Short mmCIF file of C-alpha atoms and ligand atoms in Angstrom, two decimals:
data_model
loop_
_atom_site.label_atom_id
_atom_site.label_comp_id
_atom_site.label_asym_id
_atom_site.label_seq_id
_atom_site.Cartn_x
_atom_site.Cartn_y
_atom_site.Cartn_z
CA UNK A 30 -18.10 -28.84 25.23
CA UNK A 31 -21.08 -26.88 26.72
CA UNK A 32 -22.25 -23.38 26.04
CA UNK A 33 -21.48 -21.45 29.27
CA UNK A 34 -24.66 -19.56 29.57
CA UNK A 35 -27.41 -22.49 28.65
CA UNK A 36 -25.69 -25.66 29.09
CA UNK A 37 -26.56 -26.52 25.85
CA UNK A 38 -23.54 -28.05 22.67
CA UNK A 39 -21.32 -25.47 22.15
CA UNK A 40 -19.58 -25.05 18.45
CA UNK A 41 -16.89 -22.68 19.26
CA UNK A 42 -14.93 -21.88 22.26
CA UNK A 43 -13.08 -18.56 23.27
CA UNK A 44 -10.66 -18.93 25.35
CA UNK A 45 -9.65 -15.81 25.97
CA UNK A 46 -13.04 -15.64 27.73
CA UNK A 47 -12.77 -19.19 29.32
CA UNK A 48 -15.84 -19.81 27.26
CA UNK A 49 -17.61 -21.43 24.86
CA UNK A 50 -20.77 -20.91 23.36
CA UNK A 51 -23.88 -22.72 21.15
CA UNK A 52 -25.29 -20.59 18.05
CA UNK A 53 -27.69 -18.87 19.95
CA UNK A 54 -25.58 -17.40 22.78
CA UNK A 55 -22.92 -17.02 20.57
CA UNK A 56 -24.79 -14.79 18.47
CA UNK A 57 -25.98 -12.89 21.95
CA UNK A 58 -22.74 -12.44 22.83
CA UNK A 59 -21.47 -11.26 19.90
CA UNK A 60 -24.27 -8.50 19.47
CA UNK A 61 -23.51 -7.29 23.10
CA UNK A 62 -19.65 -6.63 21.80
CA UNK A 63 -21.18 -4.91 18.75
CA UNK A 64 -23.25 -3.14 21.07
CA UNK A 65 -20.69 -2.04 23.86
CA UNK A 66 -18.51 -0.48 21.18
CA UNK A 67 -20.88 1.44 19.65
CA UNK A 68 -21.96 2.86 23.22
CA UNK A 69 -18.58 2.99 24.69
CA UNK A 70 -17.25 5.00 21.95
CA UNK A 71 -20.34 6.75 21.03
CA UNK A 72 -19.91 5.88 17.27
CA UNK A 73 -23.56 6.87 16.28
CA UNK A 74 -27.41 6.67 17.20
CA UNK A 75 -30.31 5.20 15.36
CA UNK A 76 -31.33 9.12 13.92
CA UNK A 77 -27.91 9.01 11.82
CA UNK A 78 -27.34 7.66 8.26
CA UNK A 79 -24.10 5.03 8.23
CA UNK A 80 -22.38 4.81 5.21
CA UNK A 81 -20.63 1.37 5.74
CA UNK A 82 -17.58 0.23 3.69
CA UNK A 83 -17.88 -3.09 2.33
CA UNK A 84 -15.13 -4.98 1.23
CA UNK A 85 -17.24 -8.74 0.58
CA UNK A 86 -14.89 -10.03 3.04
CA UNK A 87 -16.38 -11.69 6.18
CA UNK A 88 -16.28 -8.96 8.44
CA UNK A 89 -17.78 -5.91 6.34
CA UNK A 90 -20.44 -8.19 5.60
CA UNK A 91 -21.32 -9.03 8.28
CA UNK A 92 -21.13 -5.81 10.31
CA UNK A 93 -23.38 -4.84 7.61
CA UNK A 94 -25.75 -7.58 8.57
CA UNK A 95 -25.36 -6.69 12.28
CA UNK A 96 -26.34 -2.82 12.22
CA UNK A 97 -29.23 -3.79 9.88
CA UNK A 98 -30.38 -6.25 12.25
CA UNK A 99 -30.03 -3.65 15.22
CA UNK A 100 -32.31 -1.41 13.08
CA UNK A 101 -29.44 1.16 12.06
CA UNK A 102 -30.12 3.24 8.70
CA UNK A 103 -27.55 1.88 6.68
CA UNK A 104 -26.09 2.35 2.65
CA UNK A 105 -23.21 -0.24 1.58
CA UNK A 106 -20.30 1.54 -0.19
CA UNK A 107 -18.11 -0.83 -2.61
CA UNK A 108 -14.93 0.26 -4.13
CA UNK A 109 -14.49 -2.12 -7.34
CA UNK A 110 -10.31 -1.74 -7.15
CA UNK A 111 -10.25 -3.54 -10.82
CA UNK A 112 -7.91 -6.11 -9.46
CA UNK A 113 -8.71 -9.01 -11.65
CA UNK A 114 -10.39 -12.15 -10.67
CA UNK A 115 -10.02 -10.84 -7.00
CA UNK A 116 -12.13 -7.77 -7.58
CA UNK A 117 -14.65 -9.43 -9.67
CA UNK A 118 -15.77 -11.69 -6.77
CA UNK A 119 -15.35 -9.16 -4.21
CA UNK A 120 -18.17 -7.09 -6.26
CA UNK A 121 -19.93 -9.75 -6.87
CA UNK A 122 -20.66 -11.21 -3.27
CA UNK A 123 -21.06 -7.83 -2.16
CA UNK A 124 -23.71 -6.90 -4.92
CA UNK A 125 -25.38 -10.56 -4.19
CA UNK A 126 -25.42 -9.89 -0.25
CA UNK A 127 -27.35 -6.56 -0.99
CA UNK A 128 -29.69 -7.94 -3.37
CA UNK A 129 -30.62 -10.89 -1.23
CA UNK A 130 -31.60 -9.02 1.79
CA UNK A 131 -32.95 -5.65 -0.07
CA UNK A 132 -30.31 -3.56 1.31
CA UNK A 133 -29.36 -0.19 -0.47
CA UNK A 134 -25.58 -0.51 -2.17
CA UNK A 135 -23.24 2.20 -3.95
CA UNK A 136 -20.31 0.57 -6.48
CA UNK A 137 -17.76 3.37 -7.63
CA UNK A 138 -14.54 1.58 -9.92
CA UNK A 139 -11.08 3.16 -8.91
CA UNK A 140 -10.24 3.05 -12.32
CA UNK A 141 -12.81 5.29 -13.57
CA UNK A 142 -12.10 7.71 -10.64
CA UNK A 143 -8.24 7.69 -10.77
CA UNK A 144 -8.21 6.78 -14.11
CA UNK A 145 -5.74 3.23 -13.66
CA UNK A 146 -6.17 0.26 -11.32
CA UNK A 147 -4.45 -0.25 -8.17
CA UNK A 148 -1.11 -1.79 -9.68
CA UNK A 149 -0.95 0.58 -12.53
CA UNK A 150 -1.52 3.08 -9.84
CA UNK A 151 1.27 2.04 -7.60
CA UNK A 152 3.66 1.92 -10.64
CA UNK A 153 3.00 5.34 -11.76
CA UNK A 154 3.52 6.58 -9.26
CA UNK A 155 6.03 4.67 -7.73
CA UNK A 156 3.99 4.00 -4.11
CA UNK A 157 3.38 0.49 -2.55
CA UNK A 158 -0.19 -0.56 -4.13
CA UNK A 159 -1.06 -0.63 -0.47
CA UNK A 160 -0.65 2.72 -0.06
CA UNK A 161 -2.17 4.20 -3.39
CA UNK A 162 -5.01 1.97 -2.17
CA UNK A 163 -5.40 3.50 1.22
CA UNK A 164 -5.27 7.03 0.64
CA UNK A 165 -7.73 6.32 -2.40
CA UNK A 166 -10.04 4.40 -0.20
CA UNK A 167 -10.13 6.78 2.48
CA UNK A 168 -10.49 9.69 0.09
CA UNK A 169 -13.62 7.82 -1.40
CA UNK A 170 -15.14 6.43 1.38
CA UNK A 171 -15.49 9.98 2.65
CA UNK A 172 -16.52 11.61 -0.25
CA UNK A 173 -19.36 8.93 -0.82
CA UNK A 174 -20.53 9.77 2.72
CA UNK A 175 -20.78 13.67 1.96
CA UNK A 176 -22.72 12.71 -1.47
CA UNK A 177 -25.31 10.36 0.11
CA UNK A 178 -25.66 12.56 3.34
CA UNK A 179 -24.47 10.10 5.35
CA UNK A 180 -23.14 11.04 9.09
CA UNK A 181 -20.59 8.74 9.88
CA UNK A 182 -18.32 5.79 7.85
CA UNK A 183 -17.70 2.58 9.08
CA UNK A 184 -15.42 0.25 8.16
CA UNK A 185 -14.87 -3.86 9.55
CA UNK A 186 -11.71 -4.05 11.05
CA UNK A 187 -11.49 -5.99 13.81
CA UNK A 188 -9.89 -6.81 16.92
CA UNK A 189 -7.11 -8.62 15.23
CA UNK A 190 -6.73 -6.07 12.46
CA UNK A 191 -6.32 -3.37 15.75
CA UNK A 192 -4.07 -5.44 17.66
CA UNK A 193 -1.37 -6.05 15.01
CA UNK A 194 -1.55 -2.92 13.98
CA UNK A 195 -0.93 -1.19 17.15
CA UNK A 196 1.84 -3.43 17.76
CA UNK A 197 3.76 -2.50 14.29
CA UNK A 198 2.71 1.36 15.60
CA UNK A 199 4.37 0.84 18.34
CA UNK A 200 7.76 -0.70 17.33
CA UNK A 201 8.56 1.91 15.01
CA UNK A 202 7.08 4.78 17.47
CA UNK A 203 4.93 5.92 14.83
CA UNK A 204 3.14 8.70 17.06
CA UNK A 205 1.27 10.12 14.01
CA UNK A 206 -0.50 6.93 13.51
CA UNK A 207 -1.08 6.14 17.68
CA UNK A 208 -2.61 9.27 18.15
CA UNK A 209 -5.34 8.73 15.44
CA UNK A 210 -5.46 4.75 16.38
CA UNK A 211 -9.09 4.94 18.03
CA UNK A 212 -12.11 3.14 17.14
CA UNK A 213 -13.98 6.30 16.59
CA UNK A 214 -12.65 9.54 15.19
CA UNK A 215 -14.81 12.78 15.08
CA UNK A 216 -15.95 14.60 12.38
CA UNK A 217 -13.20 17.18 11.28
CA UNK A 218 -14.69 19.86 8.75
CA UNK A 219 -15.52 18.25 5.99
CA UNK A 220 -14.11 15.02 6.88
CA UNK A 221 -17.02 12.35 7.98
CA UNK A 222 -16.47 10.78 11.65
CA UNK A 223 -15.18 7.06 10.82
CA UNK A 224 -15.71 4.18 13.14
CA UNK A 225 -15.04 0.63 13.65
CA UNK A 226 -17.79 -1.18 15.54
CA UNK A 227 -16.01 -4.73 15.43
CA UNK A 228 -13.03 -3.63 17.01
CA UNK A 229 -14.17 -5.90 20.12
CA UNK A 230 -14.51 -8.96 18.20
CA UNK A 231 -11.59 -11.72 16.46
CA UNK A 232 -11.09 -12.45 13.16
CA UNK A 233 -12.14 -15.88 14.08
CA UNK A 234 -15.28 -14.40 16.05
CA UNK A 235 -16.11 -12.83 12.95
CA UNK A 236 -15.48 -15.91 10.36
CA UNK A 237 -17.98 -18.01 13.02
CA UNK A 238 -20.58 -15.03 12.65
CA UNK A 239 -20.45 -15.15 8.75
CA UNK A 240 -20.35 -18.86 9.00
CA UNK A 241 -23.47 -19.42 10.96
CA UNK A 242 -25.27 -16.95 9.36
CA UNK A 243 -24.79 -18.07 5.43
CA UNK A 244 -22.78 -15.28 4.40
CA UNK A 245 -20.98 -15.99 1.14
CA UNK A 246 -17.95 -14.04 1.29
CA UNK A 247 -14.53 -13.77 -0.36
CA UNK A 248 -12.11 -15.63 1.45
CA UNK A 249 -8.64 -15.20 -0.34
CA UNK A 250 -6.36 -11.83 0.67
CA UNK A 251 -6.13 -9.16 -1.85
CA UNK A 252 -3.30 -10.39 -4.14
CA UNK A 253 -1.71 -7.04 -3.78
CA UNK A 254 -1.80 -7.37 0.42
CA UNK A 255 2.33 -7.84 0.06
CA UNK A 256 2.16 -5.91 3.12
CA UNK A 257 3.69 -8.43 4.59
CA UNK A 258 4.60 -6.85 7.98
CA UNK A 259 1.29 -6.57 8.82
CA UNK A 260 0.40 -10.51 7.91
CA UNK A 261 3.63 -11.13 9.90
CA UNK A 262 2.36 -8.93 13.08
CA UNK A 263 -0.96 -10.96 12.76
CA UNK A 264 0.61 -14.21 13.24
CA UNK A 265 2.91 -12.84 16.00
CA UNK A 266 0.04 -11.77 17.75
CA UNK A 267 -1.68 -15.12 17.15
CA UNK A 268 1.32 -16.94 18.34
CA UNK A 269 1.45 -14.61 21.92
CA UNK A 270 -2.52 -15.17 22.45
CA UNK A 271 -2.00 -19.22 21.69
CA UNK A 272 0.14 -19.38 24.75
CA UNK A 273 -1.56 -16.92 26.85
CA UNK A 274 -5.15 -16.04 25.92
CA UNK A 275 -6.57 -12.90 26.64
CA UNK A 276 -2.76 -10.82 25.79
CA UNK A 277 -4.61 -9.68 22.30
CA UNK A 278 -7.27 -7.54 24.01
CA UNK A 279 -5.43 -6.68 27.26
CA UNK A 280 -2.64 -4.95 24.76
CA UNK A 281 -5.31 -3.01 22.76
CA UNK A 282 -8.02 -2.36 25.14
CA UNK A 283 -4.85 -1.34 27.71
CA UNK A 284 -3.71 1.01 24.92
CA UNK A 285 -7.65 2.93 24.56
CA UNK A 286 -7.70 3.14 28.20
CA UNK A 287 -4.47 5.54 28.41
CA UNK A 288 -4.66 7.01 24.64
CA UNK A 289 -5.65 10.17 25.86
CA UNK A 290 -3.25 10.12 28.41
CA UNK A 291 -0.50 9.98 25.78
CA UNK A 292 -2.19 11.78 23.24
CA UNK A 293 -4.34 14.30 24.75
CA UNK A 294 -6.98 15.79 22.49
CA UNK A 295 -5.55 18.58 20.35
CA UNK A 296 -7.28 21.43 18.40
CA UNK A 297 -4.74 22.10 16.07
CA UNK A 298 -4.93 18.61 14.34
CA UNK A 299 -7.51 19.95 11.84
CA UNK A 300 -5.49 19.97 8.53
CA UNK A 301 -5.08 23.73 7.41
CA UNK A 302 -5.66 23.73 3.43
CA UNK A 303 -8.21 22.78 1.31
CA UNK A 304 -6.86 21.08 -1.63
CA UNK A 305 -6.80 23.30 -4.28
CA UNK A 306 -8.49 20.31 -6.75
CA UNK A 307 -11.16 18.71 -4.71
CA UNK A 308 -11.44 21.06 -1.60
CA UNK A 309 -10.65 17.95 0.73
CA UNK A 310 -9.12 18.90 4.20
CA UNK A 311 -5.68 18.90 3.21
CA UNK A 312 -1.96 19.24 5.22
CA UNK A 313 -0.64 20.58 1.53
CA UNK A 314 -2.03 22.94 -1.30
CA UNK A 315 -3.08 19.38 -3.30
CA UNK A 316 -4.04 16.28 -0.96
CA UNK A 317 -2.47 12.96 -1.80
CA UNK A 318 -5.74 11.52 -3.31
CA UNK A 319 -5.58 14.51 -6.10
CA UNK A 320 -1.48 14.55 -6.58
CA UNK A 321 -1.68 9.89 -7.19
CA UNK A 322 -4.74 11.60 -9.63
CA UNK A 323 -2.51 13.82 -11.27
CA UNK A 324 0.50 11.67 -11.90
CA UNK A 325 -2.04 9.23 -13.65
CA UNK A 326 -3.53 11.30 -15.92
CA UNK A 327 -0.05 13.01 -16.91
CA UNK A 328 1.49 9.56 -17.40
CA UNK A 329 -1.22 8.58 -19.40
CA UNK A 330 -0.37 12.17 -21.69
CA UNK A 331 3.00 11.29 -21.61
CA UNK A 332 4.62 8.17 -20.58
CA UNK A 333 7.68 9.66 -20.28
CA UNK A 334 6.60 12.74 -18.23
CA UNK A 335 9.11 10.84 -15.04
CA UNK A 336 5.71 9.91 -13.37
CA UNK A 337 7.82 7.13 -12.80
CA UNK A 338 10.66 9.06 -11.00
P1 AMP B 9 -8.68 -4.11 4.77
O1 AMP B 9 -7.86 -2.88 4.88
O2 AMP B 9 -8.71 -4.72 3.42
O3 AMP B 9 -8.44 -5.06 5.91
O4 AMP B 9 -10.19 -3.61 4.98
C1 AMP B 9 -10.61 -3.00 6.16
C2 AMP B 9 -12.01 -2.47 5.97
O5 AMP B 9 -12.01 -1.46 4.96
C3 AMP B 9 -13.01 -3.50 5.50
O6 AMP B 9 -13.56 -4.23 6.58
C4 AMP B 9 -14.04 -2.63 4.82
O7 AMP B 9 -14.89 -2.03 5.77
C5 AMP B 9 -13.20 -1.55 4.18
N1 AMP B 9 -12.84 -1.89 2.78
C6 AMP B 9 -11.71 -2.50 2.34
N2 AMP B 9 -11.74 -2.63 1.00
C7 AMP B 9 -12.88 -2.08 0.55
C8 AMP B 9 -13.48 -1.90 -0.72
N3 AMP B 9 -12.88 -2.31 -1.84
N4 AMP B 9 -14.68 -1.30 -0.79
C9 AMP B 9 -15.30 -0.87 0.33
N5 AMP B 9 -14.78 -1.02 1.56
C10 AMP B 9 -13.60 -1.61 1.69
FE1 FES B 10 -5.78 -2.41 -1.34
FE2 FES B 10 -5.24 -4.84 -1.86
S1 FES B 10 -6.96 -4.11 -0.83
S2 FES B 10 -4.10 -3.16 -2.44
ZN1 ZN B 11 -7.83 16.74 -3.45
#
């Protein structure tokens, strides 16, 4: 197997570029992706702050290791989620990564914020720990970006994570969640613009990166990830792209190219409220952050207040 630009031994091969590559050009190639998405979507320039979301999986890593290396201003934002053995090495790996390349990292714990972990969470009040997870994550990923005057938050998902997710979008017609499916989405009052440079790359694109640049990472899912559907789209996904590479992209990159054409821009998607407890952009008096807050803290007054109802 040669590398398709310098002739030289290739280690991995992309088919759905009809190409393989050797470390070198693999690594070229792989900036350029990094690099077209930021510029295609115009996710930020080199004057703004980026407050990036790491995980300590492979791909927040190492788009952490990318933007430093294209001489971005960067700050690494953990969320310890106090989900056992899990958690403990995510933190870990993420604190080590920071420490070994003298890169600036902020660690908040969900449980001090919310005031229970992720499963306690999810049984109080009676939401999928996915979703308690989400809405905290997004809640504190933008908050951290406002407190460290950072101008835009991005996170690692990549092409993969896009794909499958558009696909489970689609079947169910979720419009809500098509029309804010883009890689970059603008700042909205006091919401920070969000962005997702890797959305050009694979999961296996990214695993090679981390590989052949030494990043220790956590490998296992979250134990919690029983989001099953979403596993289940991956694979589906995988299985279409065995038997005819290139279908991953052409369905996602096919969907940005008419987006607006379904979704035109809107004004009027600006939520109307501030919530009343942390003066969030909010669609009701108390955003959903604040009301999983709430049904903590009362359960914890009272465990029979019916959080649990
Ligand atoms: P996931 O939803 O777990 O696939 O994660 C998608 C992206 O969200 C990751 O690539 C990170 O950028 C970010 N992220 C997920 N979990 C955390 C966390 N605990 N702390 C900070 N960022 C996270
Ligand atoms: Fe959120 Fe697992 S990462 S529940
Ligand atoms: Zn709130």
């Amino acid at each position: 197997m040669k590398c398709r630009v310098c002739r030289g031994k290739a280690v991995i091969d992309l088919p759905r570029h009809n190409a393989s590559f050797c470390p070198s050009c693999f690594d070229s190639y792989l900036m350029d992706q990094v690099w077209k998405a930021i510029d295609e979507f115009r996710m930020f320039h080199k004057s703004e702050r980026i407050l990036i979301a790491v995980s300590g999986g492979k791909d927040s890593l190492a788009l952490w290791d990318i933007l430093n290396r294209l001489g971005y201003s960067t700050i690494g934002f953990h969320l310890d989620l106090g989900i056992g053995d899990y958690s403990r090495e995510s933190t870990e790996k993420t604190r080590k990564f920071a420490v070994d390349r003298n890169l600036p990292l902020h660690v908040e714990s969900l449980t001090q914020e919310v005031g229970a972990s992720v499963d306690s969470i999810a049984d109080l009040t009676n939401r999928p720990p996915c979703s308690a997870c989400g809405v905290s994550k997004r809640h504190l990923f933008n908050r951290a970006a406002k407190t460290m005057d950072c101008h835009v938050v991005a996170t690692g998902h990549n092409l993969d994570d896009e794909a499958s997710r558009l696909l489970g979008n689609i079947l169910h017609w979720q419009d809500g969640y098509l029309e804010k499916q883009n890689p970059a989405l603008p700042d909205e009052g006091s919401l920070v613009r969000k962005v997702k440079p890797l959305n050009r790359l694979t999961e296996k694109e990214m695993a090679a990166y981390a590989f052949l640049k030494g990043i220790d990472y956590v490998v296992h899912e979250c134990p919690m990830s029983v989001n099953a559907k979403q596993l289940f789209y991956k694979k589906i996904m995988n299985e279409i792209e065995q038997e005819s590479p290139g279908t991953k992209q052409a369905f996602y990159f096919g969907f940005l190219d008419r987006r607006s054409h379904f979704y035109p821009e809107k004004d009027e998607s600006t939520p109307s409220f501030l919530c009343r407890e942390c003066q969030s952009p909010s669609y009701t008096e108390i955003c959903t952050f604040c009301r999983i807050r709430l049904k903590v803290s009362l359960a914890g007054r009272d465990p029979d207040s019916g959080a649990r109802s």
